[in-house]
Tab-separated table of C-alpha atoms and ligand atoms in Angstrom:
chain	number	residue	atom	x	y	z
A	1	MET	CA	-0.286	0.135	-0.147
A	2	SER	CA	2.871	2.079	1.104
A	3	ALA	CA	4.535	4.129	-2.000
A	4	THR	CA	7.580	5.767	-2.733
A	5	PRO	CA	8.192	8.972	-4.805
A	6	SER	CA	9.757	7.213	-7.000
A	7	ASN	CA	6.829	5.140	-8.226
A	8	VAL	CA	4.533	8.368	-8.320
A	9	GLY	CA	3.784	8.283	-12.066
A	10	PRO	CA	2.542	10.434	-15.373
A	11	LYS	CA	-0.463	6.712	-15.421
A	12	ALA	CA	-3.560	9.050	-15.717
A	13	GLY	CA	-2.618	10.445	-19.189
A	14	THR	CA	-2.749	14.399	-20.552
A	15	VAL	CA	-3.897	17.655	-20.329
A	16	ALA	CA	-3.762	19.798	-23.157
A	17	VAL	CA	-3.016	23.043	-22.503
A	18	GLN	CA	-3.443	25.861	-24.944
A	19	ALA	CA	-1.634	28.721	-23.625
A	20	ALA	CA	0.286	31.825	-25.433
A	21	GLY	CA	0.012	30.478	-28.999
A	22	LYS	CA	1.235	27.051	-28.109
A	23	SER	CA	0.018	23.977	-26.876
A	24	VAL	CA	1.246	21.656	-24.190
A	25	GLU	CA	0.495	18.127	-23.026
A	26	LEU	CA	0.835	18.158	-18.772
A	27	PRO	CA	1.334	14.817	-17.457
A	28	ILE	CA	-1.117	13.752	-14.985
A	29	LEU	CA	0.117	11.900	-11.768
A	30	SER	CA	-1.680	9.267	-10.062
A	31	PRO	CA	-0.967	8.865	-6.241
A	32	THR	CA	-2.012	5.558	-4.247
A	33	LEU	CA	-4.404	7.384	-2.694
A	34	GLY	CA	-6.204	10.861	-3.372
A	35	ASN	CA	-6.347	13.298	-6.428
A	36	ASP	CA	-4.666	13.083	-9.620
A	37	CYS	CA	-1.979	15.956	-9.765
A	38	VAL	CA	-1.445	17.833	-13.402
A	39	ASP	CA	2.673	18.603	-13.429
A	40	ILE	CA	2.752	21.964	-14.702
A	41	GLY	CA	6.749	22.204	-14.703
A	42	LYS	CA	7.183	22.088	-17.996
A	43	LEU	CA	4.258	25.058	-18.305
A	44	PRO	CA	6.761	27.986	-18.012
A	45	LYS	CA	9.523	26.470	-20.277
A	46	GLU	CA	7.317	25.480	-22.865
A	47	THR	CA	4.616	29.171	-22.777
A	48	GLY	CA	5.880	31.467	-20.724
A	49	LEU	CA	3.128	30.848	-17.955
A	50	PHE	CA	3.290	30.548	-14.582
A	51	THR	CA	0.584	29.217	-12.305
A	52	TYR	CA	-1.516	31.072	-9.288
A	53	ASP	CA	-2.062	29.063	-6.070
A	54	PRO	CA	-2.246	31.703	-3.398
A	55	GLY	CA	-2.418	29.860	0.744
A	56	PHE	CA	-1.266	25.786	-1.869
A	57	THR	CA	-4.363	25.148	-1.873
A	58	ALA	CA	-4.788	23.200	-4.807
A	59	THR	CA	-1.101	22.418	-5.237
A	60	ALA	CA	0.853	19.515	-4.394
A	61	SER	CA	4.634	20.694	-2.893
A	62	CYS	CA	6.242	17.557	-2.901
A	63	LYS	CA	5.774	13.713	-3.210
A	64	SER	CA	5.394	11.775	0.116
A	65	ALA	CA	4.125	8.342	1.510
A	66	ILE	CA	4.214	9.075	5.138
A	67	THR	CA	0.371	10.056	5.358
A	68	TYR	CA	-2.645	9.936	3.695
A	69	ILE	CA	-5.931	12.472	4.534
A	70	ASP	CA	-9.169	12.601	2.617
A	71	GLY	CA	-10.688	15.021	3.587
A	72	ASP	CA	-13.822	14.190	2.356
A	73	GLU	CA	-14.158	11.056	4.395
A	74	GLY	CA	-12.400	12.121	7.290
A	75	VAL	CA	-9.813	9.738	7.109
A	76	LEU	CA	-5.357	9.696	8.018
A	77	LEU	CA	-3.546	7.445	7.595
A	78	TYR	CA	-0.305	6.844	8.686
A	79	ARG	CA	1.610	4.954	6.684
A	80	GLY	CA	-1.454	3.406	5.140
A	81	TYR	CA	-2.500	2.666	9.115
A	82	PRO	CA	-6.285	4.048	9.806
A	83	ILE	CA	-5.403	6.311	12.821
A	84	ASP	CA	-8.320	4.964	15.246
A	85	GLN	CA	-6.653	1.845	14.917
A	86	LEU	CA	-2.937	3.758	15.735
A	87	ALA	CA	-5.178	5.266	18.709
A	88	LYS	CA	-6.101	2.281	20.041
A	89	GLU	CA	-3.568	-0.676	19.601
A	90	SER	CA	-0.472	1.618	19.528
A	91	SER	CA	2.335	3.538	21.156
A	92	PHE	CA	3.358	7.439	20.355
A	93	LEU	CA	6.941	6.100	20.308
A	94	GLU	CA	6.263	3.184	17.446
A	95	VAL	CA	4.469	6.004	15.708
A	96	ALA	CA	6.944	7.775	15.637
A	97	TYR	CA	9.877	4.857	14.471
A	98	LEU	CA	6.292	3.936	11.757
A	99	LEU	CA	6.688	7.518	10.686
A	100	MET	CA	10.190	7.691	10.409
A	101	ASN	CA	10.820	4.207	8.844
A	102	GLY	CA	7.818	3.560	6.940
A	103	GLU	CA	6.914	-0.269	8.302
A	104	LEU	CA	6.335	-0.882	12.224
A	105	PRO	CA	9.254	-2.465	14.037
A	106	ASP	CA	9.219	-5.811	15.542
A	107	ALA	CA	10.042	-6.276	19.414
A	108	ARG	CA	13.541	-6.422	18.935
A	109	GLN	CA	13.902	-3.047	16.439
A	110	MET	CA	11.509	-1.347	18.816
A	111	GLY	CA	13.319	-2.167	22.048
A	112	GLU	CA	16.476	-0.998	20.212
A	113	PHE	CA	14.844	2.222	19.044
A	114	ASP	CA	12.791	2.925	22.331
A	115	HIS	CA	16.842	2.429	24.255
A	116	ASP	CA	18.102	4.696	21.458
A	117	VAL	CA	15.422	7.651	21.985
A	118	ALA	CA	15.283	6.975	25.821
A	119	HIS	CA	19.953	7.456	25.568
A	120	HIS	CA	19.350	10.901	23.913
A	121	THR	CA	17.131	12.737	25.933
A	122	MET	CA	19.755	14.620	28.158
A	123	LEU	CA	21.414	17.997	27.024
A	124	HIS	CA	24.570	19.512	27.262
A	125	GLU	CA	24.830	21.885	30.536
A	126	ALA	CA	25.534	24.923	28.341
A	127	PHE	CA	22.055	25.240	27.750
A	128	LYS	CA	21.226	26.373	30.877
A	129	ASN	CA	22.556	29.058	29.534
A	130	PHE	CA	20.402	29.908	27.584
A	131	LEU	CA	17.469	28.968	28.954
A	132	GLY	CA	18.953	31.559	31.516
A	133	GLY	CA	18.570	34.054	29.595
A	134	PHE	CA	15.305	33.941	29.104
A	135	ARG	CA	12.778	36.113	31.040
A	136	HIS	CA	10.383	34.180	33.449
A	137	ASP	CA	7.395	35.374	31.527
A	138	ALA	CA	8.712	34.466	28.107
A	139	HIS	CA	6.134	32.171	25.978
A	140	PRO	CA	7.283	28.918	25.990
A	141	MET	CA	7.174	28.692	22.186
A	142	ALA	CA	9.143	31.595	22.209
A	143	MET	CA	11.850	29.398	24.316
A	144	LEU	CA	11.299	26.069	22.806
A	145	VAL	CA	11.926	27.749	19.078
A	146	GLY	CA	15.399	29.699	20.688
A	147	MET	CA	16.107	26.009	22.454
A	148	ILE	CA	16.029	23.952	19.262
A	149	GLY	CA	17.028	26.058	16.971
A	150	SER	CA	20.665	26.567	19.104
A	151	MET	CA	20.761	22.386	18.983
A	152	ALA	CA	22.644	23.562	15.868
A	153	SER	CA	25.422	24.463	17.262
A	154	PHE	CA	25.969	21.335	19.665
A	155	TYR	CA	25.432	19.367	16.809
A	156	HIS	CA	26.540	21.005	13.672
A	157	ASN	CA	30.078	20.615	11.598
A	158	ASP	CA	29.764	16.712	12.131
A	159	LEU	CA	26.993	15.958	10.580
A	160	ASP	CA	26.942	14.422	7.366
A	161	TYR	CA	23.703	14.378	5.398
A	162	ASP	CA	24.614	11.985	3.046
A	163	ASP	CA	24.786	9.156	5.571
A	164	PRO	CA	21.767	7.295	6.495
A	165	GLU	CA	23.394	6.830	10.138
A	166	GLU	CA	23.465	9.931	11.007
A	167	ARG	CA	20.687	11.477	9.686
A	168	ARG	CA	18.343	8.810	11.585
A	169	MET	CA	20.703	9.874	14.577
A	170	ALA	CA	19.634	13.362	13.928
A	171	ALA	CA	16.385	12.595	13.998
A	172	ILE	CA	16.181	10.397	16.923
A	173	ARG	CA	18.435	13.046	18.599
A	174	MET	CA	15.275	15.777	18.195
A	175	ILE	CA	12.487	13.372	19.086
A	176	ALA	CA	14.343	12.208	22.557
A	177	LYS	CA	15.947	15.844	23.881
A	178	VAL	CA	12.350	18.223	22.533
A	179	PRO	CA	10.783	16.679	25.103
A	180	THR	CA	13.931	17.802	27.838
A	181	ILE	CA	13.548	21.238	26.806
A	182	ALA	CA	9.940	21.354	27.081
A	183	ALA	CA	10.396	20.985	30.254
A	184	ALA	CA	12.956	23.125	31.050
A	185	CYS	CA	10.952	26.284	29.818
A	186	TYR	CA	8.969	25.310	31.647
A	187	ARG	CA	10.645	24.773	35.173
A	188	HIS	CA	12.229	28.092	34.059
A	189	SER	CA	9.192	29.822	33.822
A	190	MET	CA	8.671	28.305	37.090
A	191	GLY	CA	11.405	28.803	38.581
A	192	TRP	CA	12.053	25.630	39.713
A	193	PRO	CA	15.662	23.430	38.921
A	194	LEU	CA	16.172	21.176	35.847
A	195	ARG	CA	15.153	18.108	36.178
A	196	PHE	CA	16.841	15.303	34.473
A	197	PRO	CA	15.972	12.677	32.284
A	198	ARG	CA	14.797	9.109	33.321
A	199	ASN	CA	15.802	6.839	31.339
A	200	ASN	CA	14.099	4.017	32.618
A	201	LEU	CA	10.553	5.223	32.279
A	202	PRO	CA	8.916	5.241	29.076
A	203	TYR	CA	8.889	8.414	26.979
A	204	VAL	CA	5.352	10.086	27.901
A	205	ASP	CA	6.202	8.720	31.709
A	206	ARG	CA	9.666	10.421	31.352
A	207	PHE	CA	8.543	13.785	29.780
A	208	LEU	CA	5.427	14.039	33.009
A	209	HIS	CA	8.088	13.412	35.614
A	210	MET	CA	10.661	16.209	34.538
A	211	MET	CA	8.098	18.725	34.297
A	212	PHE	CA	5.837	17.917	36.873
A	213	GLU	CA	8.383	16.503	39.203
A	214	VAL	CA	10.171	19.112	42.414
A	215	PRO	CA	12.789	18.151	44.477
A	216	SER	CA	10.566	18.251	47.799
A	217	GLU	CA	8.348	15.217	46.547
A	218	PRO	CA	8.386	12.555	44.446
A	219	LEU	CA	5.408	12.165	41.325
A	220	VAL	CA	2.784	10.210	42.048
A	221	LEU	CA	1.629	9.872	38.152
A	222	ASN	CA	-1.422	8.890	37.283
A	223	PRO	CA	-1.798	5.986	35.041
A	224	VAL	CA	-4.695	7.658	33.124
A	225	ALA	CA	-2.953	11.776	32.645
A	226	ALA	CA	0.306	9.515	30.786
A	227	LYS	CA	-2.498	7.317	28.685
A	228	ALA	CA	-3.795	10.749	27.640
A	229	LEU	CA	-0.587	12.406	26.999
A	230	ASP	CA	0.026	9.302	25.127
A	231	LEU	CA	-2.289	9.314	23.082
A	232	LEU	CA	-2.690	12.594	22.413
A	233	PHE	CA	1.162	12.535	21.468
A	234	ILE	CA	-0.210	9.265	18.289
A	235	LEU	CA	-3.278	11.917	16.914
A	236	HIS	CA	-1.276	14.655	16.606
A	237	ALA	CA	2.384	13.372	15.248
A	238	ASP	CA	1.939	13.838	11.397
A	239	HIS	CA	-0.408	15.449	8.908
A	240	GLU	CA	0.762	15.388	5.876
A	241	GLN	CA	1.728	18.793	4.123
A	242	ASN	CA	0.542	21.382	7.091
A	243	ALA	CA	2.202	25.221	7.264
A	244	SER	CA	4.782	23.793	9.562
A	245	THR	CA	6.089	20.870	7.975
A	246	SER	CA	5.553	22.865	4.580
A	247	THR	CA	7.926	25.386	6.448
A	248	VAL	CA	9.760	22.494	7.938
A	249	ARG	CA	10.549	20.993	4.210
A	250	LEU	CA	11.592	24.365	2.500
A	251	VAL	CA	14.190	25.343	4.723
A	252	GLY	CA	15.433	21.438	4.261
A	253	SER	CA	15.411	22.117	0.905
A	254	THR	CA	18.358	24.118	1.467
A	255	GLY	CA	20.215	22.245	2.937
A	256	ALA	CA	19.989	24.148	6.683
A	257	ASN	CA	21.040	22.250	9.508
A	258	PRO	CA	17.916	19.750	10.670
A	259	TYR	CA	17.785	21.503	14.071
A	260	ALA	CA	17.209	24.778	12.906
A	261	CYS	CA	14.381	23.278	10.363
A	262	ILE	CA	13.054	22.375	13.458
A	263	ALA	CA	12.948	25.372	15.289
A	264	SER	CA	11.300	27.153	11.735
A	265	GLY	CA	8.438	24.425	12.028
A	266	VAL	CA	7.916	25.024	15.589
A	267	ALA	CA	7.755	28.661	14.767
A	268	ALA	CA	5.125	28.371	12.091
A	269	LEU	CA	3.353	25.924	14.442
A	270	TRP	CA	3.019	28.798	16.950
A	271	GLY	CA	0.114	30.381	15.408
A	272	PRO	CA	-3.303	30.571	16.529
A	273	ALA	CA	-4.422	29.388	12.543
A	274	HIS	CA	-2.198	26.526	13.537
A	275	GLY	CA	-1.034	25.090	16.244
A	276	GLY	CA	-1.274	27.607	18.716
A	277	ALA	CA	-5.519	27.017	17.940
A	278	ASN	CA	-5.302	25.054	21.038
A	279	GLU	CA	-4.133	27.497	23.091
A	280	ALA	CA	-6.780	29.867	21.617
A	281	VAL	CA	-9.276	27.380	21.768
A	282	LEU	CA	-9.377	27.192	26.246
A	283	LYS	CA	-8.728	31.251	25.719
A	284	MET	CA	-11.686	31.107	24.176
A	285	LEU	CA	-14.361	29.128	26.129
A	286	ALA	CA	-12.732	30.233	29.030
A	287	GLU	CA	-13.681	34.063	27.915
A	288	ILE	CA	-17.444	32.632	26.783
A	289	GLY	CA	-17.833	31.060	30.080
A	290	THR	CA	-20.622	29.670	30.715
A	291	ALA	CA	-23.451	27.813	27.669
A	292	LYS	CA	-25.889	30.895	28.385
A	293	ASN	CA	-23.176	32.781	26.098
A	294	VAL	CA	-22.394	30.068	23.178
A	295	GLN	CA	-25.794	32.238	20.870
A	296	SER	CA	-23.625	35.452	20.929
A	297	ALA	CA	-20.402	33.333	20.346
A	298	ILE	CA	-21.477	31.866	17.222
A	299	ASP	CA	-22.946	35.588	16.048
A	300	ARG	CA	-20.072	37.026	16.402
A	301	ALA	CA	-17.638	34.347	14.197
A	302	LYS	CA	-19.870	34.231	11.754
A	303	ASP	CA	-20.228	38.520	11.469
A	304	LYS	CA	-16.668	39.185	9.344
A	305	GLU	CA	-16.574	41.990	10.937
A	306	SER	CA	-15.866	40.937	13.948
A	307	GLY	CA	-12.628	39.764	13.907
A	308	PHE	CA	-13.385	36.884	15.498
A	309	ARG	CA	-13.259	33.246	14.527
A	310	LEU	CA	-14.697	30.628	16.359
A	311	MET	CA	-11.664	28.273	17.559
A	312	GLY	CA	-11.037	24.837	16.925
A	313	PHE	CA	-13.364	24.825	14.025
A	314	GLY	CA	-13.011	23.843	10.120
A	315	HIS	CA	-9.918	22.981	8.459
A	316	ARG	CA	-8.244	23.117	5.131
A	317	VAL	CA	-8.437	20.124	4.210
A	318	TYR	CA	-11.127	18.741	6.322
A	319	LYS	CA	-14.357	18.908	5.127
A	320	ASN	CA	-16.663	16.352	6.323
A	321	PHE	CA	-15.033	15.871	10.203
A	322	ASP	CA	-12.025	15.813	11.592
A	323	PRO	CA	-11.231	11.766	12.430
A	324	ARG	CA	-8.828	13.036	15.491
A	325	ALA	CA	-11.689	15.122	17.155
A	326	LYS	CA	-13.904	12.419	17.115
A	327	ILE	CA	-11.477	10.603	18.824
A	328	ILE	CA	-10.807	13.359	21.669
A	329	ARG	CA	-14.106	14.183	22.149
A	330	GLU	CA	-14.713	10.635	23.354
A	331	MET	CA	-11.424	10.331	25.689
A	332	CYS	CA	-12.317	14.419	26.862
A	333	HIS	CA	-14.838	12.851	28.393
A	334	LYS	CA	-13.331	9.530	29.851
A	335	VAL	CA	-10.025	11.356	30.775
A	336	LEU	CA	-12.280	14.064	32.700
A	337	GLU	CA	-14.811	10.618	34.403
A	338	GLU	CA	-11.494	9.077	35.653
A	339	LEU	CA	-9.479	11.690	37.049
A	340	GLY	CA	-12.797	13.087	38.492
A	341	ILE	CA	-13.129	16.432	37.231
A	342	ASP	CA	-15.679	18.417	36.577
A	343	ASP	CA	-15.050	21.232	34.288
A	344	PRO	CA	-17.313	24.082	33.293
A	345	LEU	CA	-15.250	24.334	30.014
A	346	LEU	CA	-16.096	20.812	28.896
A	347	GLU	CA	-20.167	22.060	28.631
A	348	VAL	CA	-19.653	24.986	26.763
A	349	ALA	CA	-17.752	23.575	24.225
A	350	MET	CA	-20.208	20.717	23.674
A	351	ARG	CA	-23.298	23.106	23.806
A	352	LEU	CA	-20.627	25.084	21.305
A	353	GLU	CA	-20.283	22.632	18.540
A	354	GLU	CA	-24.249	21.401	18.874
A	355	ALA	CA	-24.924	25.064	18.416
A	356	ALA	CA	-22.575	25.387	15.385
A	357	LEU	CA	-23.331	22.023	13.738
A	358	LYS	CA	-27.395	23.320	13.281
A	359	ASP	CA	-25.969	26.640	12.186
A	360	ASP	CA	-26.599	27.013	8.606
A	361	TYR	CA	-23.070	29.160	7.981
A	362	PHE	CA	-20.777	26.286	10.008
A	363	VAL	CA	-22.965	23.736	8.039
A	364	GLN	CA	-22.313	25.472	4.626
A	365	ARG	CA	-19.151	26.323	4.398
A	366	LYS	CA	-18.288	22.655	6.143
A	367	LEU	CA	-16.732	24.076	9.508
A	368	TYR	CA	-16.225	21.206	12.058
A	369	PRO	CA	-14.763	20.775	15.077
A	370	ASN	CA	-10.759	19.853	14.564
A	371	VAL	CA	-8.242	18.366	16.568
A	372	ASP	CA	-7.713	20.865	18.782
A	373	PHE	CA	-11.138	22.250	20.238
A	374	TYR	CA	-11.278	19.574	23.181
A	375	SER	CA	-7.232	18.832	23.600
A	376	GLY	CA	-6.979	21.992	25.835
A	377	ILE	CA	-9.759	20.510	27.974
A	378	ILE	CA	-7.855	17.446	28.093
A	379	TYR	CA	-4.099	18.668	28.743
A	380	LYS	CA	-5.736	21.725	31.591
A	381	ALA	CA	-7.258	18.333	33.521
A	382	LEU	CA	-3.551	17.128	32.863
A	383	LYS	CA	-2.731	20.117	35.109
A	384	ILE	CA	-0.965	21.390	31.636
A	385	PRO	CA	-1.188	25.169	31.609
A	386	THR	CA	-2.707	27.013	28.858
A	387	GLU	CA	0.710	28.159	27.647
A	388	MET	CA	1.959	25.027	27.108
A	389	PHE	CA	-0.517	23.590	25.167
A	390	THR	CA	1.398	24.015	21.301
A	391	VAL	CA	4.387	23.381	22.892
A	392	MET	CA	2.456	19.249	23.679
A	393	PHE	CA	1.727	19.829	20.108
A	394	ALA	CA	5.362	20.321	19.141
A	395	ILE	CA	6.503	17.654	21.131
A	396	ALA	CA	4.413	15.086	18.667
A	397	ARG	CA	4.949	17.139	15.439
A	398	THR	CA	8.928	16.808	15.846
A	399	ALA	CA	7.683	13.083	14.979
A	400	GLY	CA	6.689	13.486	11.454
A	401	TRP	CA	8.655	16.623	11.144
A	402	MET	CA	11.567	14.583	11.075
A	403	ALA	CA	9.696	11.837	8.856
A	404	HIS	CA	9.651	14.248	6.861
A	405	TRP	CA	12.920	16.025	6.406
A	406	LEU	CA	14.460	12.541	6.459
A	407	GLU	CA	12.160	11.398	3.185
A	408	GLN	CA	12.883	14.445	1.535
A	409	GLN	CA	17.201	14.023	1.943
A	410	THR	CA	16.577	10.468	-0.127
A	411	ASP	CA	13.674	12.412	-2.432
A	412	PRO	CA	15.289	12.043	-6.226
A	413	GLU	CA	13.680	15.076	-7.295
A	414	PHE	CA	15.157	17.031	-4.490
A	415	LYS	CA	15.022	20.669	-5.150
A	416	ILE	CA	15.494	24.030	-3.565
A	417	GLY	CA	12.304	25.303	-2.918
A	418	ARG	CA	11.501	28.583	-4.481
A	419	PRO	CA	7.897	29.892	-5.851
A	420	ARG	CA	7.443	32.826	-7.713
A	421	GLN	CA	5.099	35.776	-6.834
A	422	ILE	CA	3.020	37.736	-8.673
A	423	TYR	CA	4.651	41.636	-9.167
A	424	THR	CA	2.233	44.333	-8.492
A	425	GLY	CA	4.446	46.847	-7.405
A	426	SER	CA	5.923	50.126	-9.226
A	427	GLY	CA	7.220	49.793	-12.558
A	428	ILE	CA	10.577	50.622	-13.548
A	429	ARG	CA	11.587	54.128	-12.298
A	430	ASP	CA	14.445	56.312	-11.778
A	431	TYR	CA	15.732	57.035	-8.390
A	432	MET	CA	15.958	60.326	-7.412
A	433	ALA	CA	18.107	62.169	-5.064
A	434	VAL	CA	16.097	63.154	-1.189
A	435	ASP	CA	15.974	67.012	-2.389
A	436	LYS	CA	14.121	66.570	-5.336
A	437	ARG	CA	11.391	63.757	-3.803
B	501	CMC	N1	-14.443	30.279	12.689
B	501	CMC	C1	-15.708	31.321	11.569
B	501	CMC	N2	-15.729	31.303	10.212
B	501	CMC	C2	-14.815	29.996	9.907
B	501	CMC	C3	-13.647	29.862	10.224
B	501	CMC	C4	-13.986	29.512	11.753
B	501	CMC	N3	-13.453	28.545	13.064
B	501	CMC	N4	-12.747	29.178	9.667
B	501	CMC	C5	-13.206	29.294	7.975
B	501	CMC	N5	-14.382	30.223	8.451
B	501	CMC	C6	-14.585	30.762	7.257
B	501	CMC	C7	-13.965	31.703	6.330
B	501	CMC	O1	-14.402	32.866	7.159
B	501	CMC	C8	-14.250	31.628	4.965
B	501	CMC	O2	-15.894	32.203	4.845
B	501	CMC	P1	-16.325	33.094	3.844
B	501	CMC	O3	-16.230	32.175	2.364
B	501	CMC	O4	-17.343	33.840	3.911
B	501	CMC	O5	-15.127	34.469	3.415
B	501	CMC	C9	-14.656	30.328	4.823
B	501	CMC	O6	-15.210	29.613	6.346
B	501	CMC	C10	-13.412	29.618	5.149
B	501	CMC	O7	-12.767	29.986	5.390
B	501	CMC	P2	-11.206	30.046	4.935
B	501	CMC	O8	-9.976	30.568	5.974
B	501	CMC	O9	-10.913	29.875	3.134
B	501	CMC	O10	-10.430	28.714	5.187
B	501	CMC	P3	-8.655	27.533	5.662
B	501	CMC	O11	-8.801	26.837	4.640
B	501	CMC	O12	-7.923	29.211	4.497
B	501	CMC	O13	-8.480	28.587	6.566
B	501	CMC	C11	-8.536	27.372	8.888
B	501	CMC	C12	-8.411	26.805	7.566
B	501	CMC	C13	-8.515	26.065	9.926
B	501	CMC	C14	-6.588	28.212	9.152
B	501	CMC	C15	-9.928	28.540	9.512
B	501	CMC	O14	-10.622	27.140	8.641
B	501	CMC	C16	-9.387	29.017	10.555
B	501	CMC	O15	-8.666	29.645	10.787
B	501	CMC	N6	-10.287	28.385	12.304
B	501	CMC	C17	-9.972	28.236	13.274
B	501	CMC	C18	-8.523	28.232	13.200
B	501	CMC	C19	-7.768	26.778	14.121
B	501	CMC	O16	-8.696	25.948	14.548
B	501	CMC	N7	-6.681	26.463	13.252
B	501	CMC	C20	-6.340	24.522	13.617
B	501	CMC	C21	-6.363	23.733	12.912
B	501	CMC	S1	-6.451	22.437	12.526
B	501	CMC	C22	-5.005	21.838	13.543
B	501	CMC	C23	-3.484	22.562	12.546
B	501	CMC	O17	-3.836	22.650	11.901
B	501	CMC	O18	-2.739	22.579	13.367
């Protein structure tokens, strides 16, 4: 079922384009799943025409065998495996292996991967100097961008991109160290001493210990919390060519250091239209406050003048439902019940979803709850502060980003990314000295 970039080809015929007095036959490429694509590569050369597609709503930027989304059917596959099966049966670390390597690991491979990740979780002591430079109230995503970017200065000269083992090791280091960095950012904002990773713990438990354990008392970890976070990580691990992954690939296409690539992905993730939505959802729900204010929030979201959107609603690709949102919604009820939490924001979220799904504005535009709509309520139940929500997303997405970076390095069509533009500025004119302007 999995496709490699090289076996996707011009199987579905051609499209004839008449332009600039010329006729050109453009090949149609067939993916293993999904819509055919017109390969416009020779259009500029043969006709002098470029194509225009702001926001890349109709343009495939690469061939990839990692993740498949069918937005109309609400399907999400990692390497061919449906997300609901992985959510039920797998673990985040196994999913990270799958994304990176293309196949599920056997027991030995999983043991080795787990061991490798566990043994690259430590940070160089000099990282503390970088961390110490941030104000205590710095946004953790700002710290995360800076800290991950700084890794490029620790692992730079010795990285041979042509060596598959070195590339693999870069991915292992990243998946291993990002949770350590994330927890360090949180502890910096709390004024707590850093907590070293405990390699004998599973990935998510290790992270939660690094986040929450204080020197004065041991952390008693609730397995429900660890399971819930592991599941959230699985659901966030990859999502094909979204804004942050495309950013990682664009930066990667220049040959930049992989740690710098991931730092750029974190920056892209931060925005409220992308990964920052989970933080924005919780703030929105808290602002709405009670079910009786739901209708006025819906009205405001429909009013284009208000500048307000229903955060956690809508998606560029999903025009049916986001399969991740369905899983998270169910899990949200379960986690709150098992942890004995009665959060009034869950009631607000459910009323908001109900009202939006009945409203013509949302129905006509096919706007459904996305992955971020309910995830914040779960993070809150796990005592993860709101500003750390997008950091949680980044920990999980690091697996996907690195899988894409690895895939890109061996793509036979690897090229620097360089979009064109439609220039709308002034025509050519002469410079004028300042006293003549
Ligand atoms: N609330 C109200 N109206 C909306 C919303 C919303 N959340 N989302 C889209 N619309 C309207 C939009 O105003 C437009 O209306 P019209 O056709 O009348 O101009 C129409 O729906 C299509 O929207 P769009 O902005 O052209 O769609 P897009 O594909 O460019 O944007 C989106 C997708 C996710 C950025 C957008 O739906 C949005 O801003 N949602 C809220 C932010 C959010 O939840 N983001 C997380 C996305 S999922 C996780 C992730 O990617 O990281």
